[in-house]
Every structure is written in structure tokens, then in C-alpha cells.
CSV table of C-alpha atoms in Angstrom, one decimal:
chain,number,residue,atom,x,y,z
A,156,UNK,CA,-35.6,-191.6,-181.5
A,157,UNK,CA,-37.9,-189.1,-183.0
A,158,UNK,CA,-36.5,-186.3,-181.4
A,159,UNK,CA,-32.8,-187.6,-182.8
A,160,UNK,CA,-34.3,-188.0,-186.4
A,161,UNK,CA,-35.8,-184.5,-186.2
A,162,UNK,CA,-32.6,-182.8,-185.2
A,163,UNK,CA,-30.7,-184.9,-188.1
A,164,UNK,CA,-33.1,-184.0,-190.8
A,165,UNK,CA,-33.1,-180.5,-189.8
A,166,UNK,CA,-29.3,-180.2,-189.6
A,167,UNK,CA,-29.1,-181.4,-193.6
A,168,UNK,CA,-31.8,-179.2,-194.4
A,169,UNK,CA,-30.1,-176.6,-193.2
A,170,UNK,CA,-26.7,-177.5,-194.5
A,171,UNK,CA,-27.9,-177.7,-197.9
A,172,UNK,CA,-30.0,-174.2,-197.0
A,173,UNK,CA,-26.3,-172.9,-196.3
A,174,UNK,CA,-24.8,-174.4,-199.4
A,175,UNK,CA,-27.6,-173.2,-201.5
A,176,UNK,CA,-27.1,-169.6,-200.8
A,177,UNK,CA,-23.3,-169.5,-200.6
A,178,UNK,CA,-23.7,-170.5,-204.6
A,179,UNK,CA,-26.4,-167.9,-205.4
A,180,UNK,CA,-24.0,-165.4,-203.5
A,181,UNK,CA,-21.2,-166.2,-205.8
A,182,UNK,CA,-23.2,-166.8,-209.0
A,183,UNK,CA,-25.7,-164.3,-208.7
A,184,UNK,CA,-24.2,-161.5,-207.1
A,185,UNK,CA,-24.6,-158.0,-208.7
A,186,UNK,CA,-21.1,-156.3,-209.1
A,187,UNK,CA,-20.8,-152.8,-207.3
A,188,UNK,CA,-19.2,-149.9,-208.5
A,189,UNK,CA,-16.3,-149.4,-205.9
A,190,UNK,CA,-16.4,-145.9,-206.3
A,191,UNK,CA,-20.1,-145.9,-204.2
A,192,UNK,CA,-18.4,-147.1,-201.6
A,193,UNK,CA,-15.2,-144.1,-201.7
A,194,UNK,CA,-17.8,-141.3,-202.1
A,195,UNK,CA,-19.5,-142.8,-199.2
A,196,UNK,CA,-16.9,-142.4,-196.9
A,197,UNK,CA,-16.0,-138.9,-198.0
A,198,UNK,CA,-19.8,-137.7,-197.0
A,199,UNK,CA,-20.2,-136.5,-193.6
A,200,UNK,CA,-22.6,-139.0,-192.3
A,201,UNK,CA,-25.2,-137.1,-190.9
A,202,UNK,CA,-27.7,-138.8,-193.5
A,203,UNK,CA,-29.7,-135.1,-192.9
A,204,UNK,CA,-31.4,-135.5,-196.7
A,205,UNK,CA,-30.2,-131.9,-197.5
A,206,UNK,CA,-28.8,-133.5,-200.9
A,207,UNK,CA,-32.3,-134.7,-201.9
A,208,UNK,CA,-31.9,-138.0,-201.2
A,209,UNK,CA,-32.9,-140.3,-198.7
A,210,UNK,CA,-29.3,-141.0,-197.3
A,211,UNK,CA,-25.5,-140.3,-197.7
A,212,UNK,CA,-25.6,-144.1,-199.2
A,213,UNK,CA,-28.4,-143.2,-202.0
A,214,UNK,CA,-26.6,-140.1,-202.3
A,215,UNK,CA,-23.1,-141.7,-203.3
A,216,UNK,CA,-24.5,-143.9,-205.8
A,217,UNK,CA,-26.7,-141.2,-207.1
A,218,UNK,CA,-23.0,-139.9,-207.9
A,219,UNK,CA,-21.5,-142.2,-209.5
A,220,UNK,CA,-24.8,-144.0,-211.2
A,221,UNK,CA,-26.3,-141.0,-212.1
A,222,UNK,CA,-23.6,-138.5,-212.5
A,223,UNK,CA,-25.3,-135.9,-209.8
A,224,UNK,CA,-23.8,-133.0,-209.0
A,225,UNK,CA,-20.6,-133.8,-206.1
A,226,UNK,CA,-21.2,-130.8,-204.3
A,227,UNK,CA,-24.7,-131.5,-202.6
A,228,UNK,CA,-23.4,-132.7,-199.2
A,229,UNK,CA,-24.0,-129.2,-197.2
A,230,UNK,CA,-22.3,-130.5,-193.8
A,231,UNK,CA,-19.5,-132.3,-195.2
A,232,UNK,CA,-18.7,-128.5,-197.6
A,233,UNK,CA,-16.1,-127.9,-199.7
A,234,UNK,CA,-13.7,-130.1,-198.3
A,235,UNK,CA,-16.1,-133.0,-199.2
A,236,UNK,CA,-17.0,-132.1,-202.5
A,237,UNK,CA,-13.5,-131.7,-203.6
A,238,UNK,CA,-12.8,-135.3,-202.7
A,239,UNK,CA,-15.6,-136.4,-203.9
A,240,UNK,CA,-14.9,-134.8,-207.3
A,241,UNK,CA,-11.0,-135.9,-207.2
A,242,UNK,CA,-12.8,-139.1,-207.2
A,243,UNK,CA,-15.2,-138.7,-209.5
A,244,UNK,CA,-12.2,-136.8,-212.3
A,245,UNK,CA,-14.3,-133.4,-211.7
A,246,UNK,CA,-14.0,-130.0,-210.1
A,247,UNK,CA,-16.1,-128.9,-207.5
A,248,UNK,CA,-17.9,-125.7,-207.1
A,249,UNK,CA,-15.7,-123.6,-204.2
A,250,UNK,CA,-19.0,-121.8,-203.1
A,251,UNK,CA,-20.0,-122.9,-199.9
A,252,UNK,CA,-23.5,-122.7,-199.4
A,253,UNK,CA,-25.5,-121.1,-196.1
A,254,UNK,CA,-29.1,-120.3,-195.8
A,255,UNK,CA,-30.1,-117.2,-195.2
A,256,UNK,CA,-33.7,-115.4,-194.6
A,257,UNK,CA,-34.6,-113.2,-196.6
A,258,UNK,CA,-36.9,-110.9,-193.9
A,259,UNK,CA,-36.6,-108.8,-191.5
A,260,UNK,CA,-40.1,-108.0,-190.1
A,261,UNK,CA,-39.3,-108.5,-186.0
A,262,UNK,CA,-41.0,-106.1,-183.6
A,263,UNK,CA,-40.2,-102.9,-184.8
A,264,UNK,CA,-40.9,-103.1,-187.9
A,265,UNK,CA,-43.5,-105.4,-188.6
A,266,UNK,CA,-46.1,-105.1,-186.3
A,267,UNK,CA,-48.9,-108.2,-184.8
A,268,UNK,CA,-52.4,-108.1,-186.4
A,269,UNK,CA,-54.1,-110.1,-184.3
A,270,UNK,CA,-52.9,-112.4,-181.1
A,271,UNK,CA,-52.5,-115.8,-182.0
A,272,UNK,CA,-53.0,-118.4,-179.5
A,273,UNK,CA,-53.3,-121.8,-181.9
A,274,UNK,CA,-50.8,-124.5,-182.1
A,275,UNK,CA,-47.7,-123.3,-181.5
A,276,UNK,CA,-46.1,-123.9,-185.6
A,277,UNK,CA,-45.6,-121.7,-188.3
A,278,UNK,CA,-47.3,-124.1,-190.6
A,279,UNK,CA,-50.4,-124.2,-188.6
A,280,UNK,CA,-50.3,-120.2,-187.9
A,281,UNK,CA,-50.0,-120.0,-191.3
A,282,UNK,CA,-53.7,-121.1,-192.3
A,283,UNK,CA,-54.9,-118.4,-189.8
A,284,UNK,CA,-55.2,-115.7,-192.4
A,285,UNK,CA,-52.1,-115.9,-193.4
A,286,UNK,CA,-50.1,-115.5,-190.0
A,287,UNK,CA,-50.2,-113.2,-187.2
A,288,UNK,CA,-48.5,-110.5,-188.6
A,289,UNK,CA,-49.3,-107.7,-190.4
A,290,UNK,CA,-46.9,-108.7,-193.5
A,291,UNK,CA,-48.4,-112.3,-194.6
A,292,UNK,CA,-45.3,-112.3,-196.5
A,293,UNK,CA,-43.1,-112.3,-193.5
A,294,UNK,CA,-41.5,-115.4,-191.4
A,295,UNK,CA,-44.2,-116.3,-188.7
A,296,UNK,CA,-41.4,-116.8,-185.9
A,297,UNK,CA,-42.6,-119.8,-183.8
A,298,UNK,CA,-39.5,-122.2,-185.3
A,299,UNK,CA,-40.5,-124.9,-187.1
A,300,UNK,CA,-36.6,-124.3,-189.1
A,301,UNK,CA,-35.4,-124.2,-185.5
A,302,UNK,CA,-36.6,-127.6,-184.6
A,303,UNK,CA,-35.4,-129.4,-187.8
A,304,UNK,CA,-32.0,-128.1,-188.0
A,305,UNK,CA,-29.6,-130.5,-187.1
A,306,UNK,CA,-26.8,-128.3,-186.4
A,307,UNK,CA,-28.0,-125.6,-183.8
A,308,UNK,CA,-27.5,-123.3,-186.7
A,309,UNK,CA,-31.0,-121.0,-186.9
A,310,UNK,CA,-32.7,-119.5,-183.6
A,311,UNK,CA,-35.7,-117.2,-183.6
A,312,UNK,CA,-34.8,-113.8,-182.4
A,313,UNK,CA,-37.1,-111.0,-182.0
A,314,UNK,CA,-39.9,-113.0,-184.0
A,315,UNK,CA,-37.7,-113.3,-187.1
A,316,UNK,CA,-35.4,-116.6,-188.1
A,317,UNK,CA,-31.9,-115.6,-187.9
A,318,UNK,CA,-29.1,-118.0,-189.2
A,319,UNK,CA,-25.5,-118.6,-187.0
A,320,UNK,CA,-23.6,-118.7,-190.8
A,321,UNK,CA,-20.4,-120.4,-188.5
A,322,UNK,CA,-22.8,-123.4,-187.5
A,323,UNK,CA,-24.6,-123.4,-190.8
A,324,UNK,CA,-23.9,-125.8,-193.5
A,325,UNK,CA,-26.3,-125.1,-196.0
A,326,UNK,CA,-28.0,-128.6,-195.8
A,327,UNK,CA,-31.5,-127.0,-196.7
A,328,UNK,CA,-34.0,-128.5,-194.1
A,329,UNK,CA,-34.6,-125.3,-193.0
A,330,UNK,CA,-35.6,-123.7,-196.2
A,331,UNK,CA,-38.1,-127.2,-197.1
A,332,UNK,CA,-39.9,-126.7,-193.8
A,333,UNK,CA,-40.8,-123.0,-193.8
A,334,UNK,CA,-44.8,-122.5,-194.9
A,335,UNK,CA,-43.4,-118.9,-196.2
A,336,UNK,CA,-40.7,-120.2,-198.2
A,337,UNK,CA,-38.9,-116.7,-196.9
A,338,UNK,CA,-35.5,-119.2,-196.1
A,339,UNK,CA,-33.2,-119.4,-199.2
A,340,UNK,CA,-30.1,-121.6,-199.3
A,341,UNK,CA,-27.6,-119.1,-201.1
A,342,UNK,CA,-25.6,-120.2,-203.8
A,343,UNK,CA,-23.8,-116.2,-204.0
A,344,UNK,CA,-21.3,-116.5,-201.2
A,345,UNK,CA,-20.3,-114.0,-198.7
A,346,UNK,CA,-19.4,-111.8,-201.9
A,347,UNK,CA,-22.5,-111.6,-203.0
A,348,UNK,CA,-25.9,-109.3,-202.2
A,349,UNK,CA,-29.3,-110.7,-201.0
A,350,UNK,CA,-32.5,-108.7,-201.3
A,351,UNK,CA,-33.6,-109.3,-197.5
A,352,UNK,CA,-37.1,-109.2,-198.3
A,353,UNK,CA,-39.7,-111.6,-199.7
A,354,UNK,CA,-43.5,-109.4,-199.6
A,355,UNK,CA,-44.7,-109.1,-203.0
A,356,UNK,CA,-47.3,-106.0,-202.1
A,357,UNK,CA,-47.3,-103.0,-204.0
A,358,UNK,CA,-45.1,-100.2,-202.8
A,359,UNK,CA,-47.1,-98.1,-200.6
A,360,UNK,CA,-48.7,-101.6,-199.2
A,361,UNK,CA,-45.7,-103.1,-198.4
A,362,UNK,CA,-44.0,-99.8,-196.8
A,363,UNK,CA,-47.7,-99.6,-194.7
A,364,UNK,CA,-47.3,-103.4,-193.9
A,365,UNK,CA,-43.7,-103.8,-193.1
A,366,UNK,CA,-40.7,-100.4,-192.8
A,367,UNK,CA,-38.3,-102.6,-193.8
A,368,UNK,CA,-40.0,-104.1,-197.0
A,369,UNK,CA,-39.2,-103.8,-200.5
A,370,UNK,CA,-40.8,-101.0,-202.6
A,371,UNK,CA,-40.0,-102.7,-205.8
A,372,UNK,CA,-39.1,-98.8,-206.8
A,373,UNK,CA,-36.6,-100.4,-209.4
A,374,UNK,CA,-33.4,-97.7,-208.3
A,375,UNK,CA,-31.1,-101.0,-208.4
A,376,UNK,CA,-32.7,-102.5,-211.8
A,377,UNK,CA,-31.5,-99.1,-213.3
A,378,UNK,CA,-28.4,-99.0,-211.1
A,379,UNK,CA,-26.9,-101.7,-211.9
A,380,UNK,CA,-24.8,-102.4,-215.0
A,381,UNK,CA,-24.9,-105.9,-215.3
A,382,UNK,CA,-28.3,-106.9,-215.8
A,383,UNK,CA,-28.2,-108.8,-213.0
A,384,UNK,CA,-30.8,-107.8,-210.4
A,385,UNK,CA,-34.6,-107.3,-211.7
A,386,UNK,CA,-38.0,-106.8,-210.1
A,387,UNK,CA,-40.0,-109.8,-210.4
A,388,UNK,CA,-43.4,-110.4,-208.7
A,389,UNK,CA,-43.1,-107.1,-206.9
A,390,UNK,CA,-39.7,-108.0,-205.0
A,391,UNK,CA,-36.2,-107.4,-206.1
A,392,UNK,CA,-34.2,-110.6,-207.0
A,393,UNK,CA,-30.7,-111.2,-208.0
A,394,UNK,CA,-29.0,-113.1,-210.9
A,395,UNK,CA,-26.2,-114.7,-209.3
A,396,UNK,CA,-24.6,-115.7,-212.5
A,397,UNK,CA,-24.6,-112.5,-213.5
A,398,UNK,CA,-23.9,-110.6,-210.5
A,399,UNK,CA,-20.5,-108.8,-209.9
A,400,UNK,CA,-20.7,-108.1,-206.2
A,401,UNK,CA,-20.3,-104.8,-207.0
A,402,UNK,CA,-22.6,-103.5,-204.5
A,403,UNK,CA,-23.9,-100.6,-206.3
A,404,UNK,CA,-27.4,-101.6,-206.0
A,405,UNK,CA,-27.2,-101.9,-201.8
A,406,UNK,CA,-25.5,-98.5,-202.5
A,407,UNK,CA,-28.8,-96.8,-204.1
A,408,UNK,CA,-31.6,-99.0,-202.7
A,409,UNK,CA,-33.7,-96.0,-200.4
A,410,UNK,CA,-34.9,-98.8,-198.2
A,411,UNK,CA,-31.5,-100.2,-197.2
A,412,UNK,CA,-32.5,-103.9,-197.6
A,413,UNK,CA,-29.7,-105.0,-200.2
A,414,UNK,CA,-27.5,-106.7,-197.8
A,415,UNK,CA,-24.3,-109.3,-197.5
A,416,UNK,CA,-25.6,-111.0,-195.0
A,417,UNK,CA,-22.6,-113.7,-195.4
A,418,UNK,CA,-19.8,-110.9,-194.7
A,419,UNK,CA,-18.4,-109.7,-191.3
A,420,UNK,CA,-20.2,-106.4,-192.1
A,421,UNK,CA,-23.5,-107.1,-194.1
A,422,UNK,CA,-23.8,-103.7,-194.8
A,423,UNK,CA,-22.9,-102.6,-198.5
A,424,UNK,CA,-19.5,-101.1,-199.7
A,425,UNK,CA,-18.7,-97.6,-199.3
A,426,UNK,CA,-19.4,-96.2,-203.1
A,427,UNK,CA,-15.9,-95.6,-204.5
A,428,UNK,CA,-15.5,-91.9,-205.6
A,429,UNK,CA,-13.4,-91.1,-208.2
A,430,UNK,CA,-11.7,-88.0,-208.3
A,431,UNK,CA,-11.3,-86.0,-211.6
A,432,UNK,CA,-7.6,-85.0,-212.1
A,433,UNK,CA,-5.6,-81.9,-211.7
A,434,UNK,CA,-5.3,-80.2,-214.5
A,435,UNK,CA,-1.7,-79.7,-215.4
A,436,UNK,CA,0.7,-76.7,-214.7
A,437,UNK,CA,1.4,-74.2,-217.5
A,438,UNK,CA,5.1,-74.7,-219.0
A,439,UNK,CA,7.5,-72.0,-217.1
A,440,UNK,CA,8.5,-69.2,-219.4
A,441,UNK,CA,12.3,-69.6,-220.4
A,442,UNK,CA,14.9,-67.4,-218.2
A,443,UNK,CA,16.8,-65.2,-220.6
A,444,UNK,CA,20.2,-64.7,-220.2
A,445,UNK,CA,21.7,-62.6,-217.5
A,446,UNK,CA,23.5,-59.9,-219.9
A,447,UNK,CA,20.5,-59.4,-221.6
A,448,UNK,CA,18.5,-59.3,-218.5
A,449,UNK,CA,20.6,-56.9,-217.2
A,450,UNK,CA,20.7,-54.3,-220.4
A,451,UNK,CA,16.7,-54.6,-220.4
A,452,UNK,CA,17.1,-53.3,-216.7
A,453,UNK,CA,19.2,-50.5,-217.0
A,454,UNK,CA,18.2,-47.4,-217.9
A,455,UNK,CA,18.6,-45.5,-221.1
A,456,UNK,CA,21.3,-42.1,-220.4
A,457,UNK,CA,19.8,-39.2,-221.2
A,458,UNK,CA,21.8,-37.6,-224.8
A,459,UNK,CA,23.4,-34.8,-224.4
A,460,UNK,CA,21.9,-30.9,-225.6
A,461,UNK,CA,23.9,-29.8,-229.0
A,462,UNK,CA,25.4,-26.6,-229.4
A,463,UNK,CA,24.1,-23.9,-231.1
């Protein structure tokens, strides 16, 4: 009878548990924007955090909430973003993003100063006097990027970090994890230059430490006519808002490290050469008439002698 009395009283307890929250659900209940949920299903799902934020979900209400920026979901690209902003009654940006590293110190030209043989990370090589290479400016090589990249899309070769641009999708947690912050996520495109270098020596240092290093000569500072690319801290940068794509200051730069590293061909444009004009043909003289051509030709008789 106890056991009968138990199971009744803990049925109606229940029961009016039940009841109790049904109400709250419907009186209590905090209306969502239904637009969280349509940007949420136009993200890519991969809840990588290359947006900032700690899921596609937070992202998509960080959208519509917050009015953040609809072009932040690297592996969903373009295609995302422009849904998200026909949503949203915006525009999207149509650069799609890629990470690229800005160094090329492998083998050749940046040489080992001392054999490391600690943990096998560039964040812990990179308390050991600042790395194992010559250049503390350079990317340590042992693939910390590699083993937080979602998408296969950066392998180490030759000691350096080098990004597959047709896996890439710009999602950042690359560029967050590297200790030498040498991993940009390029906002240019593939029209743009990148200064593929990231010491911040002076000249003959950096040319001693690494062949392939900046100079910080200034040639594409004064080269270029849009103010857009300027030394800073000993290393050429570009102003992407201001660059052209021009390629003038790849053109000039004695060191060859002004690349598009986006393109089929990184290399800069050939300089266009412009030739100065003919100069024009002088006016024929014009042809006299054929009679008087004729009497100018012939020859004068000779008069005859008079008589005495």
C-alpha cells in the first residue's frame, strides 16, 4: 500500500511539474529574432572560430544582434556572405580572404643557428632564443598552423609554412597560433602585392641574417604613386585601401620579395613600356603641271650670230 501511495503521489507531482513548465514556456518565453536562425543555416558549420566567436550559432546572432560584419565566415566565402547579407539588406565584400606567410627563410636562404632538439612546437622553440634560425624574425617550421588547420590547407615545406590557396578559406587559426605572427590573413586578393617578409633588422642585418629579407631600402615607398606602401618598423607594408595593384613597387624592389602570392604567377607584372611616337612625315612638295615641267626641262636654243 505504501509502495501504491508513493507511485500516486509521485505521478501528481510530476504532472503538475509538467503543467508548471508548459505555462512558464508559454508565458515566459523570450521571443527570437528569426533571422538568427536563416543566417545560421547559411554558415558552413564547421564552428572553426575563425569569425571570432565561439560558434557559427554565436556568430549569427552576433549578426543580427549586433550588426557584425556578414562576411566573417572564411569556409562558408563569398557565397555565404552574400546570403547572409541578402538577408541582412546589405552587400557583402567580394574579396575572398586566404592567409598567406609573409617569409621565405627555408634552407637556402636562412640558415640554422643552433640545433634544436626541445619539444617539437614553434611556440616552445620560440622561447629558445628566439628560434633555431638565424632570422628570429622568420617562421620556426615545426607546424603548430599545420596541426590547427581544419582544412589541410598549410604544410611545412622546406622549414617555411606554405599555404594550398585552393584548400584555404581564410578562417584565421593559422595566423592566431603562430608565436611569430609571420601568417597574415589577406584582405588584398589575388590582385594585390604582399611584402613576403616580416624581419624588422636593419638592412645589412637582415641581408646577413636572411638573402631573401627586406632591406627596408624604401625604392617602392618612392616608386610608388599612390602612397600606398610605406616602411614601417624596418619592413615594407602595404595599404590595401590604397593600393592599385599596379605592381610597380614588385617591379623596383632589388630584393625581389614584393610578390602576388594569390595569382597563378606570383611574380610581378612585366613593367609596361611606353613607346614615344613617330614623329610625323614632312607634307610632299606639290607636282607642278606637266607643260611647265616640261619647258623647265628643255633646253634654251642657242640665238643666232647677227650680221655685220
Amino acid at each position: 500500500m505504501n509502495i501504491v501511495s508513493a507511485v500516486i503521489l509521485c505521478t501528481i507531482v510530476g504532472a503538475i511539474g509538467a503543467v508548471v513548465l508548459v505555462l512558464a514556456a508559454k508565458f515566459m518565453a523570450v521571443e527570437e529574432d528569426p533571422r538568427i536562425e536563416e543566417v545560421s543555416a547559411c554558415l558552413a558549420g564547421a564552428n572553426c572560430g575563425g569569425c571570432g566567436y565561439a560558434g557559427c550559432a554565436d556568430y549569427a546572432k552576433a549578426v543580427v544582434m549586433d550588426g557584425v560584419p556578414c562576411d566573417k565566415c572564411a569556409p562558408g566565402g563569398p557565397k555565404a556572405a552574400a546570403a547572409i547579407a541578402k538577408i541582412m539588406g546589405g552587400e557583402a565584400s567580394a574579396v575572398e580572404k586566404k592567409a598567406v606567410v609573409q617569409c621565405q627563410g627555408n634552407s637556402e636562404h636562412c640558415k640554422p643557428s643552433y640545433e634544436y632538439k626541445g619539444i617539437q612546437t614553434c611556440a616552445a622553440a620560440a622561447t629558445l632564443y628566439g628560434g633555431p634560425k638565424t632570422c628570429t624574425f622568420a617562421c620556426i617550421g615545426l607546424g603548430d598552423c599545420t596541426k590547427v588547420c581544419k582544412f589541410d590547407a598549410i604544410h611545412i615545406v622546406d622549414g617555411v609554412a606554405k599555404v594550398d590557396k585552393d584548400k584555404c578559406t581564410g578562417c584565421g587559426a593559422c595566423a592566431n597560433i603562430c608565436p611569430k605572427h609571420v601568417i597574415m590573413i589577406d584582405a588584398g586578393g589575388p590582385r594585390k602585392p604582399v611584402v613576403m617578409c616580416s624581419n624588422q633588422d636593419k638592412g645589412a642585418v637582415a641581408n646577413k641574417l636572411c638573402t631573401t629579407s627586406c632591406i627596408a631600402c624604401g625604392m617602392c615607398e618612392r616608386t610608388c604613386k599612390f602612397d600606398a606602401i610605406h616602411v614601417v618598423d624596418g619592413v615594407a607594408r602595404v595599404d590595401y585601401d590604397k593600393c592599385k595593384g599596379c605592381g610597380m613597387c614588385a617591379q623596383k624592389c632589388p630584393k625581389h620579395i614584393i610578390l602576388f602570392p594569390l595569382k597563378d604567377d606570383p611574380n610581378p607584372p612585366k613593367p609596361v613600356v611606353k613607346q614615344a611616337p613617330k614623329p610625323a612625315a614632312a607634307p610632299a612638295a606639290p607636282a607642278e603641271p606637266a607643260a611647265k615641267a616640261e619647258e623647265a626641262k628643255a633646253p634654251e636654243a642657242p640665238e643666232a650670230p647677227k650680221a655685220e
